[in-house]
Amino acid sequence: MPSPLIAPSILAADFARLAEAVQQVEAAGADWIHIDVMDGHFVPNLTVGPPMVEALRKVTSLPLDVHLMMTNPDEFIPEFAKAGADILTVHVEACPHLHRTVQAIKELNVKAGVSLNPATSTTTLEYILGDVDLVLVMSVNPGFGGQTFIDSSLEKIRQIRAMLADAKCSPYLEVDGGITVKNVASVLHAGANALVAGSAIFGSANMSDAIRQLRTADQTVIV
Ligand code: DX5
Ligand code: ZN
């Protein structure tokens, strides 16, 4: 199994020192920087917008993986693209014209991701899988870091991995929420190849070790 990509979520970092946090995880071996955008409507929390993406773009060369937890992503896609997002992920629950939204992202030369909340069925992906660069499975209800991984996410990851094999397409299959060194092997064995982790990385005394452990966990035998 090839190593998964590791995307630290800066939601768990010190917001007064985000540049430093991003540079620390870059030095510690992160592959992407995961930025959680929350609008106070789609999720019960508020975080950052395009100005923060633009500011962080200047302090790292890593791809910026921007997770849009908002009800009206279409209105902000051009601004996030201009700010320097490399991946823009929207929620299927927020996009009545999902195909149009995905095309709008790709026309701006940005990778397009679609995300599913824990209670959303994989069937919502059926007609969009071939168009996306990334599928993001939420393994907690979005809105906050530090929550507990929802176990039914494993079956969902397996289902999507099987759908991708049937459709003969290979977007990234990313998982977000409650990932720890304890459950990461199961997440990888289910078929994920990109991992978002907030608390497991920023809450660790040694971020290089934390990233290495997440990356190599699939070599661990599950008992
Ligand atoms: C939750 C966010 C996640 C969150 C993950 O709404 O989308 O990216 O920061 O944090 P942990 O890894 O702490 O669950
Ligand atoms: Zn996220």
PDB file of C-alpha atoms and ligand atoms in Angstrom:
ATOM      1  CA  MET A   1       0.000   0.000   0.000  1.00  0.00           C
ATOM      2  CA  PRO A   2       1.559   3.374  -0.945  1.00  0.00           C
ATOM      3  CA  SER A   3       1.957   5.876   1.901  1.00  0.00           C
ATOM      4  CA  PRO A   4      -1.037   8.098   2.485  1.00  0.00           C
ATOM      5  CA  LEU A   5      -0.845  11.852   2.146  1.00  0.00           C
ATOM      6  CA  ILE A   6      -0.988  13.686   5.467  1.00  0.00           C
ATOM      7  CA  ALA A   7      -2.916  16.951   5.687  1.00  0.00           C
ATOM      8  CA  PRO A   8      -2.644  18.607   9.123  1.00  0.00           C
ATOM      9  CA  SER A   9      -5.737  20.664   9.950  1.00  0.00           C
ATOM     10  CA  ILE A  10      -4.698  24.079  11.212  1.00  0.00           C
ATOM     11  CA  LEU A  11      -7.993  24.271  13.120  1.00  0.00           C
ATOM     12  CA  ALA A  12      -6.084  22.607  15.964  1.00  0.00           C
ATOM     13  CA  ALA A  13      -3.166  25.071  15.810  1.00  0.00           C
ATOM     14  CA  ASP A  14      -2.710  28.330  17.714  1.00  0.00           C
ATOM     15  CA  PHE A  15      -4.628  30.883  15.598  1.00  0.00           C
ATOM     16  CA  ALA A  16      -2.335  33.657  16.809  1.00  0.00           C
ATOM     17  CA  ARG A  17       0.643  31.813  15.296  1.00  0.00           C
ATOM     18  CA  LEU A  18      -0.666  30.170  12.169  1.00  0.00           C
ATOM     19  CA  ALA A  19       2.300  30.978   9.922  1.00  0.00           C
ATOM     20  CA  GLU A  20       4.627  29.328  12.420  1.00  0.00           C
ATOM     21  CA  ALA A  21       2.304  26.319  12.749  1.00  0.00           C
ATOM     22  CA  VAL A  22       2.174  25.809   8.990  1.00  0.00           C
ATOM     23  CA  GLN A  23       5.942  26.029   8.712  1.00  0.00           C
ATOM     24  CA  GLN A  24       6.377  23.598  11.597  1.00  0.00           C
ATOM     25  CA  VAL A  25       4.185  20.930  10.007  1.00  0.00           C
ATOM     26  CA  GLU A  26       5.838  21.495   6.635  1.00  0.00           C
ATOM     27  CA  ALA A  27       9.216  20.827   8.282  1.00  0.00           C
ATOM     28  CA  ALA A  28       7.694  17.832  10.080  1.00  0.00           C
ATOM     29  CA  GLY A  29       6.793  16.183   6.769  1.00  0.00           C
ATOM     30  CA  ALA A  30       3.188  17.234   5.997  1.00  0.00           C
ATOM     31  CA  ASP A  31       2.033  16.813   2.389  1.00  0.00           C
ATOM     32  CA  TRP A  32      -0.847  19.297   2.312  1.00  0.00           C
ATOM     33  CA  ILE A  33      -2.158  22.010   4.643  1.00  0.00           C
ATOM     34  CA  HIS A  34      -5.850  21.496   5.459  1.00  0.00           C
ATOM     35  CA  ILE A  35      -7.758  24.753   6.023  1.00  0.00           C
ATOM     36  CA  ASP A  36     -11.256  24.494   7.520  1.00  0.00           C
ATOM     37  CA  VAL A  37     -13.606  27.245   6.366  1.00  0.00           C
ATOM     38  CA  MET A  38     -16.763  27.440   8.523  1.00  0.00           C
ATOM     39  CA  ASP A  39     -19.600  29.905   7.951  1.00  0.00           C
ATOM     40  CA  GLY A  40     -21.786  29.681  11.064  1.00  0.00           C
ATOM     41  CA  HIS A  41     -24.680  28.340   8.928  1.00  0.00           C
ATOM     42  CA  PHE A  42     -23.628  25.042   7.416  1.00  0.00           C
ATOM     43  CA  VAL A  43     -21.796  24.282  10.660  1.00  0.00           C
ATOM     44  CA  PRO A  44     -22.184  25.866  14.106  1.00  0.00           C
ATOM     45  CA  ASN A  45     -18.785  27.543  14.104  1.00  0.00           C
ATOM     46  CA  LEU A  46     -16.890  30.348  12.354  1.00  0.00           C
ATOM     47  CA  THR A  47     -13.289  30.253  11.217  1.00  0.00           C
ATOM     48  CA  VAL A  48     -11.471  31.865   8.303  1.00  0.00           C
ATOM     49  CA  GLY A  49     -11.978  33.012   4.711  1.00  0.00           C
ATOM     50  CA  PRO A  50     -10.014  33.919   1.575  1.00  0.00           C
ATOM     51  CA  PRO A  51      -7.728  36.494   3.287  1.00  0.00           C
ATOM     52  CA  MET A  52      -6.338  33.737   5.523  1.00  0.00           C
ATOM     53  CA  VAL A  53      -5.766  31.443   2.537  1.00  0.00           C
ATOM     54  CA  GLU A  54      -3.947  34.298   0.804  1.00  0.00           C
ATOM     55  CA  ALA A  55      -1.799  34.966   3.875  1.00  0.00           C
ATOM     56  CA  LEU A  56      -0.863  31.304   4.352  1.00  0.00           C
ATOM     57  CA  ARG A  57      -0.122  30.925   0.634  1.00  0.00           C
ATOM     58  CA  LYS A  58       2.849  33.235   1.234  1.00  0.00           C
ATOM     59  CA  VAL A  59       4.402  31.161   4.006  1.00  0.00           C
ATOM     60  CA  THR A  60       4.382  27.627   2.563  1.00  0.00           C
ATOM     61  CA  SER A  61       4.962  25.864  -0.719  1.00  0.00           C
ATOM     62  CA  LEU A  62       2.689  22.950   0.256  1.00  0.00           C
ATOM     63  CA  PRO A  63      -0.656  22.555  -1.515  1.00  0.00           C
ATOM     64  CA  LEU A  64      -3.507  24.259   0.361  1.00  0.00           C
ATOM     65  CA  ASP A  65      -6.387  21.810   0.841  1.00  0.00           C
ATOM     66  CA  VAL A  66      -9.361  24.075   1.549  1.00  0.00           C
ATOM     67  CA  HIS A  67     -12.460  22.465   3.062  1.00  0.00           C
ATOM     68  CA  LEU A  68     -15.510  24.668   2.524  1.00  0.00           C
ATOM     69  CA  MET A  69     -18.098  24.015   5.236  1.00  0.00           C
ATOM     70  CA  MET A  70     -20.481  26.668   3.975  1.00  0.00           C
ATOM     71  CA  THR A  71     -23.982  26.883   2.543  1.00  0.00           C
ATOM     72  CA  ASN A  72     -23.064  29.032  -0.484  1.00  0.00           C
ATOM     73  CA  PRO A  73     -19.638  27.938  -1.711  1.00  0.00           C
ATOM     74  CA  ASP A  74     -20.405  28.966  -5.313  1.00  0.00           C
ATOM     75  CA  GLU A  75     -20.304  32.630  -4.342  1.00  0.00           C
ATOM     76  CA  PHE A  76     -16.779  32.330  -2.933  1.00  0.00           C
ATOM     77  CA  ILE A  77     -15.035  29.866  -5.257  1.00  0.00           C
ATOM     78  CA  PRO A  78     -13.372  32.568  -7.433  1.00  0.00           C
ATOM     79  CA  GLU A  79     -12.064  34.368  -4.338  1.00  0.00           C
ATOM     80  CA  PHE A  80     -10.632  31.201  -2.804  1.00  0.00           C
ATOM     81  CA  ALA A  81      -9.008  30.276  -6.119  1.00  0.00           C
ATOM     82  CA  LYS A  82      -7.470  33.751  -6.415  1.00  0.00           C
ATOM     83  CA  ALA A  83      -6.237  33.514  -2.827  1.00  0.00           C
ATOM     84  CA  GLY A  84      -4.189  30.448  -3.754  1.00  0.00           C
ATOM     85  CA  ALA A  85      -6.235  27.361  -2.859  1.00  0.00           C
ATOM     86  CA  ASP A  86      -4.946  24.237  -4.630  1.00  0.00           C
ATOM     87  CA  ILE A  87      -7.901  22.030  -3.702  1.00  0.00           C
ATOM     88  CA  LEU A  88     -11.409  23.313  -3.013  1.00  0.00           C
ATOM     89  CA  THR A  89     -13.752  20.799  -1.414  1.00  0.00           C
ATOM     90  CA  VAL A  90     -17.484  21.498  -1.208  1.00  0.00           C
ATOM     91  CA  HIS A  91     -20.163  19.543   0.640  1.00  0.00           C
ATOM     92  CA  VAL A  92     -22.726  17.642  -1.427  1.00  0.00           C
ATOM     93  CA  GLU A  93     -25.342  18.658   1.184  1.00  0.00           C
ATOM     94  CA  ALA A  94     -24.757  22.343   0.334  1.00  0.00           C
ATOM     95  CA  CYS A  95     -24.708  22.110  -3.455  1.00  0.00           C
ATOM     96  CA  PRO A  96     -27.985  21.580  -5.345  1.00  0.00           C
ATOM     97  CA  HIS A  97     -26.085  21.952  -8.630  1.00  0.00           C
ATOM     98  CA  LEU A  98     -23.065  19.917  -7.634  1.00  0.00           C
ATOM     99  CA  HIS A  99     -21.895  19.194 -11.167  1.00  0.00           C
ATOM    100  CA  ARG A 100     -21.936  22.917 -11.991  1.00  0.00           C
ATOM    101  CA  THR A 101     -20.012  23.733  -8.806  1.00  0.00           C
ATOM    102  CA  VAL A 102     -17.356  21.101  -9.548  1.00  0.00           C
ATOM    103  CA  GLN A 103     -16.940  22.396 -13.097  1.00  0.00           C
ATOM    104  CA  ALA A 104     -16.647  25.988 -11.820  1.00  0.00           C
ATOM    105  CA  ILE A 105     -13.782  24.949  -9.531  1.00  0.00           C
ATOM    106  CA  LYS A 106     -11.965  23.049 -12.283  1.00  0.00           C
ATOM    107  CA  GLU A 107     -12.317  25.914 -14.751  1.00  0.00           C
ATOM    108  CA  LEU A 108     -10.206  27.969 -12.352  1.00  0.00           C
ATOM    109  CA  ASN A 109      -7.467  25.306 -12.516  1.00  0.00           C
ATOM    110  CA  VAL A 110      -8.093  24.235  -8.959  1.00  0.00           C
ATOM    111  CA  LYS A 111      -8.611  20.600  -7.933  1.00  0.00           C
ATOM    112  CA  ALA A 112     -12.244  19.893  -7.048  1.00  0.00           C
ATOM    113  CA  GLY A 113     -13.263  17.857  -4.022  1.00  0.00           C
ATOM    114  CA  VAL A 114     -16.670  16.760  -2.743  1.00  0.00           C
ATOM    115  CA  SER A 115     -17.386  15.898   0.863  1.00  0.00           C
ATOM    116  CA  LEU A 116     -20.033  13.788   2.612  1.00  0.00           C
ATOM    117  CA  ASN A 117     -21.283  14.323   6.160  1.00  0.00           C
ATOM    118  CA  PRO A 118     -21.494  11.187   8.316  1.00  0.00           C
ATOM    119  CA  ALA A 119     -25.226  10.644   7.631  1.00  0.00           C
ATOM    120  CA  THR A 120     -25.008  11.272   3.872  1.00  0.00           C
ATOM    121  CA  SER A 121     -25.194   8.251   1.594  1.00  0.00           C
ATOM    122  CA  THR A 122     -22.477   7.293  -0.862  1.00  0.00           C
ATOM    123  CA  THR A 123     -25.187   7.190  -3.553  1.00  0.00           C
ATOM    124  CA  THR A 124     -24.918  11.000  -3.746  1.00  0.00           C
ATOM    125  CA  LEU A 125     -21.532  10.447  -5.417  1.00  0.00           C
ATOM    126  CA  GLU A 126     -22.781   8.145  -8.148  1.00  0.00           C
ATOM    127  CA  TYR A 127     -23.005  10.696 -10.966  1.00  0.00           C
ATOM    128  CA  ILE A 128     -20.114  12.918  -9.933  1.00  0.00           C
ATOM    129  CA  LEU A 129     -17.289  10.478  -9.142  1.00  0.00           C
ATOM    130  CA  GLY A 130     -15.768  10.661 -12.606  1.00  0.00           C
ATOM    131  CA  ASP A 131     -15.547  14.461 -12.423  1.00  0.00           C
ATOM    132  CA  VAL A 132     -13.839  15.011  -9.102  1.00  0.00           C
ATOM    133  CA  ASP A 133     -10.210  15.087  -7.993  1.00  0.00           C
ATOM    134  CA  LEU A 134     -10.964  14.239  -4.371  1.00  0.00           C
ATOM    135  CA  VAL A 135     -13.675  12.673  -2.217  1.00  0.00           C
ATOM    136  CA  LEU A 136     -13.656  13.720   1.438  1.00  0.00           C
ATOM    137  CA  VAL A 137     -15.390  11.427   3.910  1.00  0.00           C
ATOM    138  CA  MET A 138     -16.285  13.237   7.134  1.00  0.00           C
ATOM    139  CA  SER A 139     -15.759  10.850  10.008  1.00  0.00           C
ATOM    140  CA  VAL A 140     -17.182  13.352  12.538  1.00  0.00           C
ATOM    141  CA  ASN A 141     -20.016  15.847  12.183  1.00  0.00           C
ATOM    142  CA  PRO A 142     -18.181  18.896  10.868  1.00  0.00           C
ATOM    143  CA  GLY A 143     -17.781  22.035  12.946  1.00  0.00           C
ATOM    144  CA  PHE A 144     -15.170  21.254  15.556  1.00  0.00           C
ATOM    145  CA  GLY A 145     -11.803  19.600  15.997  1.00  0.00           C
ATOM    146  CA  GLY A 146     -11.090  16.998  18.637  1.00  0.00           C
ATOM    147  CA  GLN A 147     -14.242  14.886  18.204  1.00  0.00           C
ATOM    148  CA  THR A 148     -14.457  11.085  18.285  1.00  0.00           C
ATOM    149  CA  PHE A 149     -14.208   9.107  15.046  1.00  0.00           C
ATOM    150  CA  ILE A 150     -17.592   7.672  13.963  1.00  0.00           C
ATOM    151  CA  ASP A 151     -17.054   3.961  13.286  1.00  0.00           C
ATOM    152  CA  SER A 152     -19.617   3.646  10.486  1.00  0.00           C
ATOM    153  CA  SER A 153     -17.256   5.821   8.418  1.00  0.00           C
ATOM    154  CA  LEU A 154     -15.128   2.720   7.786  1.00  0.00           C
ATOM    155  CA  GLU A 155     -17.901   1.006   5.856  1.00  0.00           C
ATOM    156  CA  LYS A 156     -18.483   4.213   3.913  1.00  0.00           C
ATOM    157  CA  ILE A 157     -14.803   4.410   2.944  1.00  0.00           C
ATOM    158  CA  ARG A 158     -14.913   0.763   1.790  1.00  0.00           C
ATOM    159  CA  GLN A 159     -18.030   1.453  -0.285  1.00  0.00           C
ATOM    160  CA  ILE A 160     -16.487   4.473  -1.974  1.00  0.00           C
ATOM    161  CA  ARG A 161     -13.250   2.554  -2.664  1.00  0.00           C
ATOM    162  CA  ALA A 162     -15.355  -0.131  -4.392  1.00  0.00           C
ATOM    163  CA  MET A 163     -17.315   2.501  -6.363  1.00  0.00           C
ATOM    164  CA  LEU A 164     -14.033   4.032  -7.560  1.00  0.00           C
ATOM    165  CA  ALA A 165     -12.790   0.630  -8.715  1.00  0.00           C
ATOM    166  CA  ASP A 166     -16.048   0.048 -10.636  1.00  0.00           C
ATOM    167  CA  ALA A 167     -15.922   3.513 -12.188  1.00  0.00           C
ATOM    168  CA  LYS A 168     -12.223   3.076 -12.990  1.00  0.00           C
ATOM    169  CA  CYS A 169     -11.339   6.493 -11.628  1.00  0.00           C
ATOM    170  CA  SER A 170      -8.904   7.477  -8.941  1.00  0.00           C
ATOM    171  CA  PRO A 171      -9.579  10.725  -7.115  1.00  0.00           C
ATOM    172  CA  TYR A 172      -7.931  11.031  -3.706  1.00  0.00           C
ATOM    173  CA  LEU A 173     -10.023   9.407  -0.988  1.00  0.00           C
ATOM    174  CA  GLU A 174      -9.498  11.631   2.031  1.00  0.00           C
ATOM    175  CA  VAL A 175     -10.878  11.140   5.540  1.00  0.00           C
ATOM    176  CA  ASP A 176     -11.380  13.935   8.071  1.00  0.00           C
ATOM    177  CA  GLY A 177     -12.245  13.869  11.749  1.00  0.00           C
ATOM    178  CA  GLY A 178     -11.118  12.030  14.851  1.00  0.00           C
ATOM    179  CA  ILE A 179      -8.139  10.328  13.211  1.00  0.00           C
ATOM    180  CA  THR A 180      -5.605   9.053  15.733  1.00  0.00           C
ATOM    181  CA  VAL A 181      -2.684   6.627  15.713  1.00  0.00           C
ATOM    182  CA  LYS A 182      -5.119   4.072  17.156  1.00  0.00           C
ATOM    183  CA  ASN A 183      -7.695   4.101  14.350  1.00  0.00           C
ATOM    184  CA  VAL A 184      -5.605   5.182  11.372  1.00  0.00           C
ATOM    185  CA  ALA A 185      -4.671   1.655  10.287  1.00  0.00           C
ATOM    186  CA  SER A 186      -8.355   0.732   9.913  1.00  0.00           C
ATOM    187  CA  VAL A 187      -8.994   3.917   7.938  1.00  0.00           C
ATOM    188  CA  LEU A 188      -6.161   3.082   5.550  1.00  0.00           C
ATOM    189  CA  HIS A 189      -7.144  -0.569   5.210  1.00  0.00           C
ATOM    190  CA  ALA A 190     -10.684   0.570   4.342  1.00  0.00           C
ATOM    191  CA  GLY A 191      -9.213   2.411   1.353  1.00  0.00           C
ATOM    192  CA  ALA A 192      -8.334   5.999   2.300  1.00  0.00           C
ATOM    193  CA  ASN A 193      -5.177   7.470   0.798  1.00  0.00           C
ATOM    194  CA  ALA A 194      -5.217  10.973   2.291  1.00  0.00           C
ATOM    195  CA  LEU A 195      -5.694  11.782   5.968  1.00  0.00           C
ATOM    196  CA  VAL A 196      -6.676  14.997   7.693  1.00  0.00           C
ATOM    197  CA  ALA A 197      -5.546  15.223  11.301  1.00  0.00           C
ATOM    198  CA  GLY A 198      -5.826  18.180  13.641  1.00  0.00           C
ATOM    199  CA  SER A 199      -5.468  17.226  17.292  1.00  0.00           C
ATOM    200  CA  ALA A 200      -3.395  14.111  16.552  1.00  0.00           C
ATOM    201  CA  ILE A 201      -0.686  16.320  15.033  1.00  0.00           C
ATOM    202  CA  PHE A 202      -0.905  19.723  16.736  1.00  0.00           C
ATOM    203  CA  GLY A 203      -1.665  18.120  20.103  1.00  0.00           C
ATOM    204  CA  SER A 204       1.463  16.012  19.923  1.00  0.00           C
ATOM    205  CA  ALA A 205       4.737  16.974  21.568  1.00  0.00           C
ATOM    206  CA  ASN A 206       6.621  15.787  18.480  1.00  0.00           C
ATOM    207  CA  MET A 207       4.861  16.605  15.219  1.00  0.00           C
ATOM    208  CA  SER A 208       7.383  14.734  13.035  1.00  0.00           C
ATOM    209  CA  ASP A 209       6.774  11.557  15.022  1.00  0.00           C
ATOM    210  CA  ALA A 210       3.013  12.070  14.903  1.00  0.00           C
ATOM    211  CA  ILE A 211       3.071  12.486  11.107  1.00  0.00           C
ATOM    212  CA  ARG A 212       5.400   9.501  10.659  1.00  0.00           C
ATOM    213  CA  GLN A 213       3.161   7.306  12.819  1.00  0.00           C
ATOM    214  CA  LEU A 214       0.064   8.273  10.843  1.00  0.00           C
ATOM    215  CA  ARG A 215       1.854   7.687   7.556  1.00  0.00           C
ATOM    216  CA  THR A 216       3.207   4.257   8.408  1.00  0.00           C
ATOM    217  CA  ALA A 217       0.240   2.927  10.371  1.00  0.00           C
ATOM    218  CA  ASP A 218      -0.921   0.617   7.564  1.00  0.00           C
ATOM    219  CA  GLN A 219       2.110  -1.512   8.256  1.00  0.00           C
ATOM    220  CA  THR A 220       0.696  -2.210  11.696  1.00  0.00           C
ATOM    221  CA  VAL A 221      -1.204  -5.476  12.134  1.00  0.00           C
ATOM    222  CA  ILE A 222      -4.808  -4.926  13.241  1.00  0.00           C
ATOM    223  CA  VAL A 223      -5.845  -7.159  16.140  1.00  0.00           C
TER     224      VAL A 223
HETATM  225  C1  DX5 B   1     -14.028  19.287  11.422  1.00  0.00           C
HETATM  226  C2  DX5 B   1     -12.920  19.679  10.485  1.00  0.00           C
HETATM  227  C3  DX5 B   1     -11.699  18.861  10.645  1.00  0.00           C
HETATM  228  C4  DX5 B   1     -11.053  18.959  12.007  1.00  0.00           C
HETATM  229  C5  DX5 B   1     -10.294  17.699  12.285  1.00  0.00           C
HETATM  230  O1  DX5 B   1     -15.171  19.986  11.089  1.00  0.00           O
HETATM  231  O2  DX5 B   1     -13.334  19.562   9.127  1.00  0.00           O
HETATM  232  O3  DX5 B   1     -10.760  19.126   9.612  1.00  0.00           O
HETATM  233  O4  DX5 B   1     -10.198  20.050  12.116  1.00  0.00           O
HETATM  234  O5  DX5 B   1      -9.780  17.779  13.579  1.00  0.00           O
HETATM  235  P1  DX5 B   1      -9.437  16.456  14.426  1.00  0.00           P
HETATM  236  O6  DX5 B   1      -8.383  15.711  13.663  1.00  0.00           O
HETATM  237  O7  DX5 B   1      -8.977  17.012  15.706  1.00  0.00           O
HETATM  238  O8  DX5 B   1     -10.725  15.662  14.515  1.00  0.00           O
HETATM  239 ZN    ZN B   2     -11.780  19.625   7.478  1.00  0.00          ZN
END
